[in-house]
Tab-separated table of C-alpha atoms in Angstrom:
chain	number	residue	atom	x	y	z
D	281	MET	CA	85.732	-7.294	13.652
D	282	SER	CA	85.002	-10.785	14.902
D	283	ARG	CA	87.444	-12.543	17.209
D	284	ARG	CA	88.015	-15.134	14.480
D	285	ARG	CA	88.860	-12.452	11.866
D	286	LEU	CA	91.218	-10.674	14.274
D	287	SER	CA	92.892	-13.991	15.047
D	288	THR	CA	93.389	-14.588	11.310
D	289	VAL	CA	94.972	-11.152	10.868
D	290	LEU	CA	97.286	-11.667	13.843
D	291	THR	CA	98.282	-15.119	12.594
D	292	ALA	CA	99.120	-13.596	9.208
D	293	SER	CA	101.228	-10.992	11.008
D	294	VAL	CA	103.168	-13.707	12.859
D	295	LEU	CA	103.673	-15.718	9.665
D	296	ALA	CA	104.906	-12.609	7.850
D	297	GLY	CA	107.463	-12.130	10.628
D	298	ILE	CA	108.555	-15.750	10.315
D	299	LEU	CA	108.970	-15.367	6.568
D	300	LEU	CA	111.128	-12.295	7.130
D	301	VAL	CA	113.306	-14.260	9.521
D	302	LEU	CA	113.612	-17.185	7.108
D	303	ALA	CA	113.840	-15.186	3.847
D	304	PRO	CA	117.193	-15.338	2.028
D	305	THR	CA	119.207	-12.136	1.976
D	306	ALA	CA	119.385	-9.960	-1.088
D	307	GLY	CA	122.951	-11.158	-1.591
D	308	GLN	CA	121.541	-14.577	-2.434
D	309	ALA	CA	119.270	-13.240	-5.180
D	310	GLN	CA	119.209	-15.246	-8.360
D	311	VAL	CA	121.614	-14.182	-11.057
D	312	GLN	CA	120.040	-13.750	-14.481
D	313	LYS	CA	121.537	-15.663	-17.358
D	314	PRO	CA	123.284	-13.412	-19.866
D	315	ALA	CA	121.756	-13.290	-23.335
D	316	ALA	CA	123.400	-15.509	-25.952
D	317	PRO	CA	125.841	-13.581	-28.147
D	318	ALA	CA	124.448	-12.536	-31.545
D	319	LYS	CA	125.700	-14.336	-34.617
D	320	PRO	CA	128.052	-12.290	-36.805
D	321	GLY	CA	126.104	-10.293	-39.416
D	322	ALA	CA	122.746	-10.909	-37.701
D	323	LYS	CA	120.423	-7.997	-37.014
D	324	PRO	CA	120.107	-7.052	-33.340
D	325	ALA	CA	116.937	-8.358	-31.783
D	326	ALA	CA	114.118	-5.865	-31.438
D	327	PRO	CA	113.475	-4.772	-27.871
D	328	ALA	CA	110.583	-6.468	-26.160
D	329	PRO	CA	107.367	-4.473	-26.533
D	330	LEU	CA	106.587	-2.276	-23.583
D	331	THR	CA	103.583	-3.386	-21.613
D	332	PRO	CA	101.600	-0.933	-19.524
D	333	ALA	CA	102.516	-1.079	-15.857
D	334	ALA	CA	100.049	-2.927	-13.697
D	335	GLN	CA	97.352	-0.571	-12.511
D	336	GLN	CA	98.092	0.329	-8.917
D	337	PRO	CA	94.977	0.546	-6.763
D	338	THR	CA	94.280	3.944	-5.309
D	339	PHE	CA	93.610	4.380	-1.618
D	340	THR	CA	92.320	7.294	0.393
D	341	PRO	CA	94.973	9.059	2.475
D	342	ASN	CA	93.256	7.779	5.632
D	343	HIS	CA	93.283	4.172	4.338
D	344	LEU	CA	97.030	4.381	3.675
D	345	ALA	CA	97.688	6.129	6.998
D	346	LEU	CA	95.880	3.332	8.854
D	347	ALA	CA	97.774	0.678	6.886
D	348	ARG	CA	101.063	2.418	7.682
D	349	GLU	CA	100.097	2.547	11.361
D	350	VAL	CA	99.423	-1.211	11.320
D	351	THR	CA	102.798	-1.786	9.658
D	352	LEU	CA	104.535	0.205	12.384
D	353	SER	CA	102.422	-0.843	15.374
D	354	SER	CA	102.425	-4.540	14.513
D	355	GLY	CA	106.205	-4.830	14.720
D	356	ILE	CA	106.536	-5.856	11.059
D	357	ALA	CA	108.526	-2.686	10.284
D	358	ARG	CA	110.918	-3.557	13.115
D	359	SER	CA	112.040	-6.533	11.013
D	360	PHE	CA	113.394	-4.140	8.392
D	361	ASP	CA	115.673	-2.532	11.002
D	362	SER	CA	117.808	-5.656	11.305
D	363	ILE	CA	118.113	-6.272	7.562
D	364	LEU	CA	120.083	-3.162	6.580
D	365	PRO	CA	122.825	-3.543	9.235
D	366	ALA	CA	123.125	-7.190	8.169
D	367	PHE	CA	123.882	-6.056	4.616
D	368	GLY	CA	126.586	-3.734	5.984
D	369	GLN	CA	128.081	-6.628	7.936
D	370	GLN	CA	128.101	-8.782	4.797
D	371	ILE	CA	129.994	-6.080	2.911
D	372	LYS	CA	132.515	-5.752	5.760
D	373	GLN	CA	132.885	-9.540	5.919
D	374	ALA	CA	133.591	-9.657	2.173
D	375	ALA	CA	136.372	-7.095	2.660
D	376	ILE	CA	137.949	-8.884	5.640
D	377	THR	CA	141.010	-9.812	3.571
D	378	ARG	CA	141.690	-6.092	3.076
D	379	PRO	CA	142.187	-4.652	6.601
D	380	ASP	CA	143.469	-1.428	5.008
D	381	LEU	CA	139.875	-0.733	3.870
D	382	THR	CA	138.269	-1.046	7.306
D	383	LYS	CA	138.392	2.627	8.332
D	384	ASP	CA	137.132	3.973	4.990
D	385	LEU	CA	134.513	1.251	4.715
D	386	ASP	CA	133.166	2.044	8.194
D	387	GLU	CA	132.972	5.743	7.296
D	388	VAL	CA	131.210	5.008	4.000
D	389	LEU	CA	128.642	2.763	5.691
D	390	ILE	CA	127.953	5.450	8.315
D	391	SER	CA	127.602	8.120	5.615
D	392	LEU	CA	125.073	5.933	3.772
D	393	ALA	CA	122.809	5.638	6.846
D	394	PRO	CA	120.393	8.402	5.709
D	395	GLU	CA	120.022	6.752	2.291
D	396	MET	CA	119.403	3.386	3.917
D	397	GLU	CA	116.745	4.987	6.147
D	398	LEU	CA	115.007	6.197	2.970
D	399	GLN	CA	115.179	2.640	1.616
D	400	LYS	CA	113.564	1.370	4.821
D	401	GLN	CA	110.802	3.975	4.571
D	402	MET	CA	110.124	2.834	0.999
D	403	MET	CA	109.664	-0.725	2.268
D	404	ILE	CA	107.333	0.512	5.022
D	405	GLU	CA	105.236	2.289	2.363
D	406	THR	CA	105.181	-0.885	0.271
D	407	ALA	CA	104.049	-2.944	3.260
D	408	ALA	CA	101.365	-0.348	4.026
D	409	LYS	CA	100.029	-0.587	0.463
D	410	ILE	CA	99.926	-4.369	0.780
D	411	TYR	CA	97.922	-4.092	4.013
D	412	ALA	CA	95.638	-1.490	2.396
D	413	SER	CA	95.041	-3.755	-0.589
D	414	ARG	CA	93.947	-6.628	1.663
D	415	LEU	CA	92.083	-4.866	4.475
D	416	SER	CA	89.373	-2.215	4.490
D	417	GLU	CA	89.662	1.064	6.369
D	418	ALA	CA	87.189	-0.234	8.952
D	419	GLU	CA	89.229	-3.401	9.525
D	420	LEU	CA	92.484	-1.462	9.744
D	421	THR	CA	90.885	0.916	12.265
D	422	GLU	CA	90.024	-2.020	14.513
D	423	ILE	CA	93.471	-3.552	14.114
D	424	VAL	CA	95.150	-0.237	14.994
D	425	ALA	CA	92.926	-0.032	18.081
D	426	PHE	CA	94.035	-3.531	19.063
D	427	PHE	CA	97.733	-2.674	18.689
D	428	HIS	CA	97.212	0.445	20.814
D	429	SER	CA	95.479	-1.594	23.531
D	430	ALA	CA	97.390	-3.110	26.464
D	431	ALA	CA	97.023	-6.600	24.963
D	432	GLY	CA	98.164	-5.385	21.556
D	433	LYS	CA	101.243	-3.679	22.969
D	434	ARG	CA	102.081	-6.837	24.898
D	435	TYR	CA	101.602	-8.900	21.713
D	436	VAL	CA	104.091	-6.712	19.823
D	437	GLU	CA	106.519	-6.691	22.756
D	438	THR	CA	106.618	-10.500	22.936
D	439	GLN	CA	106.579	-11.067	19.161
D	440	PRO	CA	110.389	-11.342	18.653
D	441	GLN	CA	110.736	-13.996	21.352
D	442	VAL	CA	107.616	-15.804	20.158
D	443	LEU	CA	108.900	-15.856	16.566
D	444	ASP	CA	112.312	-17.133	17.687
D	445	GLU	CA	110.636	-19.945	19.608
D	446	ILE	CA	108.239	-20.738	16.735
D	447	VAL	CA	111.137	-20.940	14.254
D	448	GLN	CA	113.015	-23.301	16.608
D	449	ALA	CA	109.875	-25.348	17.196
D	450	MET	CA	109.249	-25.532	13.434
D	451	GLN	CA	112.770	-26.834	12.835
D	452	ASN	CA	112.323	-29.538	15.471
D	453	TRP	CA	108.797	-30.316	14.251
D	454	THR	CA	109.908	-30.556	10.604
D	455	GLN	CA	112.648	-33.037	11.496
D	456	GLY	CA	110.335	-35.106	13.712
D	457	VAL	CA	107.420	-35.180	11.259
D	458	SER	CA	109.745	-36.044	8.382
D	459	GLU	CA	111.106	-39.065	10.266
D	460	TYR	CA	107.654	-40.071	11.538
D	461	MET	CA	106.140	-39.876	8.060
D	462	MET	CA	108.901	-42.026	6.557
D	463	VAL	CA	108.405	-44.685	9.257
D	464	ARG	CA	104.632	-44.673	8.669
D	465	VAL	CA	104.940	-44.801	4.865
D	466	ARG	CA	107.399	-47.722	5.107
D	467	ALA	CA	105.032	-49.562	7.465
D	468	GLU	CA	101.986	-49.012	5.242
D	469	MET	CA	103.888	-49.909	2.070
D	470	GLY	CA	105.173	-53.037	3.856
D	471	LYS	CA	101.554	-54.101	4.422
D	472	ARG	CA	101.090	-53.905	0.641
D	473	GLY	CA	104.133	-56.042	-0.026
D	474	HIS	CA	106.583	-53.232	-0.858
D	475	GLU	CA	109.852	-52.677	0.955
D	476	LEU	CA	111.193	-49.136	0.968
D	477	GLN	CA	114.778	-48.307	1.901
C-alpha cells in the first residue's frame, strides 16, 4: 500500500473517531410522526408492499477477520466502550427525582452488562463489515500490520488525546473562520455598493 493510500485510511479512521465523539446520543433520535387516525367507516390502509432486503455482500472469513482486527486495533471499537455506560448514566439521571429507585436501578444496570456487551459486539461486527466492504483483503492485511507495528501502536495510544485536541481546534477554527468569512464578505459586498449588517 502506498504511503498516500495509508495516510488516507488513517485520516478516515481519525474522522470516524471524531464523528463518534460528535454524534448525538441514541436518546436524541428523531421521533416518528404517528399516522393520521382513519376516518370512521374507512377501510384500513393496506400494508406497504414488502421489498426484498438489500443484498448483503459476502466476504471470505479471512476478509472479515482482517476487517474485525482493523476495527479493534485501530481504536475505533474503543469508542463503543464509552457509549453504553453513557446510556446508563442518562437513565440514572432521568430517575434522579426518585432516589428510592437508585439501588434497584444500579442492580438492573449491572445485570444488563452481558447483554450490553453483546450489543457492543454486534456494532464491532457491523464496523468490520463496513471496513470489509471498502477495503480489500490485501489492503486490510497491510493496515493490520501497521497497527501491530510500533508506530501503529503509538498512533492508537495517542488517538484519544489527538481527537480531543482536534475537536477543540475545530470548534475554535469554526468560530474564527465564520467571523473571518463574514468580515470578508461584508468588505467585498461593500466594494460592490452593498452594505450587509
